[in-house]
Every structure is written in C-alpha cells, then in structure tokens.
Amino acid sequence: QVQPVESGGGSVQAGGSLTLSCAASKFTGSRRCMGWFRQAPGKEREGVAYIGTNSANTNYADSVKGRFTISRDDAKNLVYLQMNSLKPEDTAMYYCAALGVCGLWVENVRYWGQGTQVTVSS
C-alpha cells in the first residue's frame, strides 16, 4: 500500500462534528508532511490543512480555522481531521494526501487517497 486510505466520512447536520481518519503506510506516513484536501461539486480541489513531520507545525485554510484540527499518530501511521461546527459549505469529497513539501497547494501532493464523502445538511 502506497496511497493513503481515508475513512470516517458521512452525513451530519449543520453544527455537528465528524472525525476523518487516514491510514498512511510507512512509506508515506511519518516521513512526510500530511494534508487534507477537499473538492466540492463544480469546484476545484483545495487544501484544508496540513501537519508537518513529528507534528512540528500545522496550517489551515482560512475557511476552517478554529473549527478543524489536524493531528497525527506516527506510531500507528494515522492522520486525523477533527471537524467541528460543520457548515453546509463544508460538503465535499475529502482527500488525505502525502505531501512532497508542506503546503496547502495541490501541486505539493505526492500521493492521493481515494477520498471520503462529507455531507452537511442545513
């Protein structure tokens, strides 16, 4: 397994919470900056958050700051995205990614997961 594998998506009402998980193999996990991206229908894929190696640094898109938290457990090769106070505009396919360079740009991604759907209803 080289590609990350996401889980935890689903449907939730506005104001609710979800936690996404990403299983990142030893070849893509602890040695790399990891990120979460999302793509809504008819929109371009965008960066949501990333976390550096050893959890040294994190960064978030302005649209999710204060609501989403990215974390990682390198012993288990897992990356998480805790999403609180969800809004209908957060509805999208969410992708876990192993990055070549830390950043919220799609161009930084080396390995993509297959995605997990998050739907927020009003």
XYZ file of C-alpha atoms in Angstrom:
122
model
C 0.000 0.000 0.000
C 1.392 3.361 -1.022
C -1.692 5.518 -1.265
C -3.319 6.827 1.913
C -6.719 5.367 2.762
C -9.415 7.598 4.264
C -12.373 6.681 6.448
C -14.920 8.402 8.653
C -16.937 10.426 6.191
C -20.706 10.595 6.378
C -23.728 12.836 6.665
C -24.259 15.279 9.514
C -26.435 18.270 10.270
C -25.004 21.761 10.391
C -23.251 22.414 13.671
C -22.302 18.785 14.051
C -18.905 17.081 14.127
C -17.067 14.376 12.236
C -13.601 12.912 12.507
C -11.832 11.670 9.410
C -9.013 9.159 9.639
C -6.265 8.422 7.172
C -4.159 5.288 7.162
C -0.789 6.218 5.726
C 1.647 3.423 5.058
C 5.171 3.536 6.488
C 6.326 4.725 3.112
C 4.141 7.767 3.081
C 3.299 8.487 6.716
C 5.749 9.558 9.357
C 8.430 10.646 6.901
C 6.204 13.131 5.177
C 4.122 16.167 5.760
C 0.498 15.026 5.510
C -2.505 17.021 4.443
C -6.235 17.039 3.910
C -7.820 18.454 0.794
C -11.409 18.683 -0.373
C -13.355 19.096 -3.570
C -16.963 20.207 -3.799
C -19.052 19.565 -6.918
C -18.168 22.037 -9.632
C -15.245 23.454 -7.682
C -11.506 22.993 -7.744
C -9.758 20.825 -5.197
C -8.455 22.915 -2.306
C -6.162 22.455 0.649
C -7.808 22.250 4.054
C -4.966 21.546 6.494
C -1.514 20.057 6.742
C 0.711 18.777 9.525
C 4.481 18.527 9.479
C 6.645 15.615 10.499
C 6.627 14.965 14.253
C 3.584 17.275 14.404
C 6.036 20.172 14.369
C 3.712 22.547 12.581
C 0.194 22.807 11.273
C -1.606 25.168 8.970
C -5.225 25.600 7.938
C -7.253 27.201 5.232
C -8.938 30.370 6.482
C -12.359 28.819 5.910
C -11.759 26.105 8.530
C -9.536 27.820 11.095
C -10.892 27.438 14.594
C -13.228 24.617 13.528
C -10.964 21.875 12.148
C -7.966 20.245 13.818
C -5.405 18.051 12.098
C -3.311 15.579 14.082
C -1.185 12.518 13.517
C -0.149 9.348 15.341
C 3.065 8.238 13.698
C 3.273 5.052 15.773
C 0.057 3.938 14.076
C 0.668 5.697 10.742
C -2.612 7.553 11.142
C -3.622 11.133 10.374
C -6.859 12.653 11.639
C -9.050 15.604 10.779
C -11.418 16.592 13.565
C -14.190 18.755 12.107
C -16.442 20.743 14.430
C -19.175 23.299 13.822
C -19.699 21.921 10.351
C -21.420 24.077 7.754
C -23.241 23.128 4.542
C -20.384 24.708 2.600
C -18.049 22.080 4.083
C -19.824 19.470 1.955
C -17.211 17.881 -0.291
C -15.132 14.825 -1.028
C -12.239 14.900 1.419
C -8.852 13.525 0.404
C -5.887 12.597 2.533
C -2.558 13.274 0.896
C 1.119 12.670 1.466
C 2.995 15.833 0.547
C 6.337 16.361 -1.089
C 6.611 19.792 0.533
C 4.395 21.096 3.324
C 1.728 23.388 1.968
C -1.919 23.697 1.028
C -1.292 23.584 -2.687
C -2.463 20.670 -4.775
C 0.864 20.766 -6.596
C 2.633 19.671 -3.392
C 0.847 16.326 -3.250
C 2.844 13.175 -3.935
C 0.217 10.545 -3.069
C -3.567 10.909 -3.005
C -6.102 8.832 -1.145
C -9.335 7.771 -2.806
C -11.467 10.218 -0.838
C -14.318 10.061 1.629
C -17.580 11.985 1.262
C -18.717 14.514 3.855
C -22.240 15.909 3.533
C -23.527 18.644 5.819
C -27.223 19.438 5.714
C -28.803 22.672 6.882
